[in-house]
Amino acid sequence: MSFEITTVLFDADGVVQTTSPGWLEAVASLSGRTEAPDAFLADVFAAEKPTLTGDGEFRPALADVLARWRSPASVDEAVQVWQMIEPQAAVLELADALRGTGIRVGLATNQQPERATFMTHSLGYQERFDDLFFSCELGYAKPDGAYFAAVLERLQQPARKVLFVDDNLSNVEAARAEGLHARVYELETGRAGMIALLAEFGLTDG
């Protein structure tokens, strides 16, 4: 089968980046508990959810969670934990290589404004990608089909020419429903896995 892919969109967390070593331990310290911080994380994610589509601010929401848990950490300290990000060099290098061949490369990710700003400037993603499609700026979050519709509107390209790569099957299925080509990427497969995925669409030699 022949494909005419002109744009590749990569998810952020779980594809081009992951949490830094020691992240879970840092989260546990924020919760003030020594056990696995699952309940605390769930509370933070629930507070964060509206901000992913630009509704409200993350810092006040995070401050409320810290207060409920009687955390010893300040909001600034907690925000720094959410910025413990480890870029995946191999995937970013492949993204650079695609751009070098004339393929348009974008980041398509659910993020709240604070983390989006950190990724854009502190991690230098504004230089690594042609487009940064943050959910907080689009007003929609994956797997909402409206997210992908908004991305396509900004790209001004037909869906059949766009490939979307994510580690979440629900997001991949939502993208396919909007007409995009989409594949699930498993982080543990590393560079070889991404090369094989891109090769399906004639974007690498495999």
Short mmCIF file of C-alpha atoms in Angstrom, two decimals:
data_model
loop_
_atom_site.label_atom_id
_atom_site.label_comp_id
_atom_site.label_asym_id
_atom_site.label_seq_id
_atom_site.Cartn_x
_atom_site.Cartn_y
_atom_site.Cartn_z
CA MET A 1 0.00 0.00 0.00
CA SER A 2 1.27 3.45 -0.91
CA PHE A 3 0.98 6.41 1.45
CA GLU A 4 1.48 10.12 0.87
CA ILE A 5 2.36 11.33 4.35
CA THR A 6 3.31 15.00 4.54
CA THR A 7 2.97 15.49 8.32
CA VAL A 8 3.87 13.35 11.32
CA LEU A 9 2.45 14.19 14.74
CA PHE A 10 4.04 12.76 17.88
CA ASP A 11 2.47 12.54 21.31
CA ALA A 12 4.66 13.88 24.11
CA ASP A 13 4.45 11.78 27.30
CA GLY A 14 5.21 8.17 26.50
CA VAL A 15 6.60 8.91 23.04
CA VAL A 16 9.06 11.82 22.83
CA GLN A 17 9.46 12.13 26.59
CA THR A 18 8.92 10.31 29.87
CA THR A 19 9.23 11.18 33.54
CA SER A 20 12.74 11.53 34.93
CA PRO A 21 14.25 8.88 37.22
CA GLY A 22 13.04 9.41 40.78
CA TRP A 23 9.76 11.02 39.72
CA LEU A 24 7.52 8.66 41.68
CA GLU A 25 9.65 9.12 44.78
CA ALA A 26 9.36 12.89 44.36
CA VAL A 27 5.58 12.60 44.01
CA ALA A 28 5.46 10.50 47.18
CA SER A 29 7.37 13.21 49.04
CA LEU A 30 4.79 15.77 47.91
CA SER A 31 1.97 13.65 49.30
CA GLY A 32 3.70 13.40 52.65
CA ARG A 33 3.29 9.61 52.53
CA THR A 34 5.91 6.91 52.11
CA GLU A 35 3.65 4.41 50.34
CA ALA A 36 2.88 4.42 46.61
CA PRO A 37 1.30 7.80 45.84
CA ASP A 38 -1.54 6.48 43.67
CA ALA A 39 -4.34 8.29 45.49
CA PHE A 40 -2.40 11.55 45.60
CA LEU A 41 -1.62 11.29 41.89
CA ALA A 42 -5.27 10.63 41.10
CA ASP A 43 -6.21 13.75 43.08
CA VAL A 44 -3.69 15.89 41.19
CA PHE A 45 -4.75 14.52 37.81
CA ALA A 46 -8.40 15.23 38.62
CA ALA A 47 -7.51 18.80 39.58
CA GLU A 48 -5.38 19.18 36.47
CA LYS A 49 -7.98 17.84 34.01
CA PRO A 50 -9.93 21.10 33.41
CA THR A 51 -6.68 22.99 32.80
CA LEU A 52 -5.79 20.61 29.96
CA THR A 53 -8.43 22.37 27.86
CA GLY A 54 -7.56 25.83 29.14
CA ASP A 55 -10.21 25.98 31.87
CA GLY A 56 -8.60 27.47 34.98
CA GLU A 57 -4.99 27.53 36.15
CA PHE A 58 -2.88 24.65 37.33
CA ARG A 59 -1.12 26.34 40.26
CA PRO A 60 -4.26 27.18 42.28
CA ALA A 61 -5.67 23.72 41.56
CA LEU A 62 -2.41 22.13 42.69
CA ALA A 63 -2.33 24.32 45.80
CA ASP A 64 -5.78 23.01 46.79
CA VAL A 65 -4.57 19.41 46.46
CA LEU A 66 -1.45 20.10 48.52
CA ALA A 67 -3.60 21.71 51.22
CA ARG A 68 -6.00 18.74 51.32
CA TRP A 69 -3.09 16.37 51.75
CA ARG A 70 -1.35 18.66 54.23
CA SER A 71 1.73 18.45 52.07
CA PRO A 72 4.94 20.01 53.40
CA ALA A 73 5.84 21.13 49.86
CA SER A 74 5.27 24.57 48.36
CA VAL A 75 3.44 25.00 45.06
CA ASP A 76 6.74 25.91 43.38
CA GLU A 77 8.32 22.70 44.62
CA ALA A 78 5.35 20.68 43.40
CA VAL A 79 5.41 22.33 39.97
CA GLN A 80 9.08 21.40 39.64
CA VAL A 81 8.15 17.75 40.15
CA TRP A 82 5.67 18.02 37.25
CA GLN A 83 8.58 19.34 35.20
CA MET A 84 10.75 16.29 35.83
CA ILE A 85 10.79 15.34 32.15
CA GLU A 86 13.27 13.09 30.34
CA PRO A 87 13.28 13.75 26.56
CA GLN A 88 13.79 10.62 24.47
CA ALA A 89 16.83 11.46 22.36
CA ALA A 90 16.36 8.62 19.87
CA VAL A 91 12.80 9.63 18.99
CA LEU A 92 13.71 13.31 18.78
CA GLU A 93 16.60 12.48 16.46
CA LEU A 94 14.22 10.60 14.17
CA ALA A 95 11.87 13.60 14.23
CA ASP A 96 14.81 15.80 13.22
CA ALA A 97 15.62 13.39 10.38
CA LEU A 98 12.03 13.53 9.12
CA ARG A 99 12.13 17.32 9.09
CA GLY A 100 15.35 17.09 7.12
CA THR A 101 13.50 15.24 4.38
CA GLY A 102 10.79 17.89 4.17
CA ILE A 103 8.19 16.19 6.35
CA ARG A 104 6.29 18.55 8.63
CA VAL A 105 6.67 17.36 12.23
CA GLY A 106 4.42 18.36 15.11
CA LEU A 107 3.86 17.63 18.78
CA ALA A 108 0.25 16.65 19.58
CA THR A 109 -0.23 16.45 23.34
CA ASN A 110 -2.54 17.04 26.28
CA GLN A 111 -0.86 19.61 28.54
CA GLN A 112 -1.80 22.34 30.96
CA PRO A 113 -0.34 25.82 30.22
CA GLU A 114 2.43 25.74 32.84
CA ARG A 115 3.91 22.48 31.60
CA ALA A 116 3.35 23.45 27.97
CA THR A 117 5.40 26.61 28.49
CA PHE A 118 8.17 24.61 30.17
CA MET A 119 8.27 22.13 27.30
CA THR A 120 8.24 24.86 24.69
CA HIS A 121 11.03 26.98 26.07
CA SER A 122 13.03 25.08 28.71
CA LEU A 123 13.08 21.84 26.70
CA GLY A 124 13.44 23.72 23.41
CA TYR A 125 10.54 22.03 21.65
CA GLN A 126 9.73 25.20 19.72
CA GLU A 127 12.95 24.52 17.80
CA ARG A 128 12.52 20.74 17.48
CA PHE A 129 9.00 20.80 15.98
CA ASP A 130 7.25 22.71 13.23
CA ASP A 131 4.02 22.80 15.24
CA LEU A 132 3.11 22.47 18.92
CA PHE A 133 -0.50 21.41 19.35
CA PHE A 134 -1.13 21.75 23.08
CA SER A 135 -4.63 20.82 24.24
CA CYS A 136 -4.76 23.82 26.56
CA GLU A 137 -4.38 26.13 23.54
CA LEU A 138 -6.77 24.24 21.26
CA GLY A 139 -9.50 24.00 23.88
CA TYR A 140 -9.90 20.26 23.38
CA ALA A 141 -8.05 17.25 24.75
CA LYS A 142 -7.42 13.80 23.31
CA PRO A 143 -9.27 11.49 22.80
CA ASP A 144 -11.95 14.04 21.90
CA GLY A 145 -12.31 13.97 18.12
CA ALA A 146 -12.63 17.76 18.23
CA TYR A 147 -8.95 17.90 19.22
CA PHE A 148 -7.90 16.25 15.95
CA ALA A 149 -10.36 18.33 13.94
CA ALA A 150 -8.79 21.48 15.40
CA VAL A 151 -5.30 20.19 14.58
CA LEU A 152 -6.27 19.47 10.98
CA GLU A 153 -7.81 22.92 10.64
CA ARG A 154 -4.54 24.50 11.73
CA LEU A 155 -2.46 22.24 9.51
CA GLN A 156 -4.66 22.93 6.48
CA GLN A 157 -3.88 19.43 5.24
CA PRO A 158 -6.16 16.48 4.50
CA ALA A 159 -6.30 13.87 7.24
CA ARG A 160 -5.09 11.11 4.88
CA LYS A 161 -1.71 12.86 4.63
CA VAL A 162 -1.17 12.98 8.40
CA LEU A 163 0.33 10.25 10.61
CA PHE A 164 -0.27 10.41 14.37
CA VAL A 165 1.84 8.41 16.86
CA ASP A 166 0.71 7.93 20.47
CA ASP A 167 1.23 5.42 23.27
CA ASN A 168 -2.50 5.43 24.12
CA LEU A 169 -4.85 3.24 22.06
CA SER A 170 -7.89 5.43 22.81
CA ASN A 171 -6.12 8.44 21.33
CA VAL A 172 -5.03 6.45 18.29
CA GLU A 173 -8.56 5.21 17.67
CA ALA A 174 -9.93 8.76 18.00
CA ALA A 175 -7.42 10.00 15.43
CA ARG A 176 -8.37 7.22 13.03
CA ALA A 177 -12.04 8.13 13.43
CA GLU A 178 -11.14 11.61 12.16
CA GLY A 179 -9.42 10.11 9.11
CA LEU A 180 -5.78 10.34 10.22
CA HIS A 181 -3.35 7.45 9.93
CA ALA A 182 -2.44 6.51 13.49
CA ARG A 183 -0.28 3.97 15.28
CA VAL A 184 0.42 2.97 18.87
CA TYR A 185 4.07 3.29 19.89
CA GLU A 186 5.49 1.35 22.83
CA LEU A 187 8.28 3.27 24.53
CA GLU A 188 10.20 0.14 25.47
CA THR A 189 10.69 -0.69 21.77
CA GLY A 190 12.95 2.36 21.53
CA ARG A 191 14.53 3.63 18.35
CA ALA A 192 14.06 0.34 16.49
CA GLY A 193 10.35 0.34 17.25
CA MET A 194 9.89 3.88 15.98
CA ILE A 195 11.91 3.17 12.83
CA ALA A 196 9.73 0.14 12.10
CA LEU A 197 6.55 2.15 12.70
CA LEU A 198 7.63 4.93 10.36
CA ALA A 199 8.76 2.38 7.78
CA GLU A 200 5.15 1.21 7.40
CA PHE A 201 4.51 4.56 5.74
CA GLY A 202 7.70 4.72 3.71
CA LEU A 203 9.24 7.31 6.02
CA THR A 204 12.31 5.26 6.95
CA ASP A 205 14.17 2.35 5.39
CA GLY A 206 13.07 0.07 8.22
#
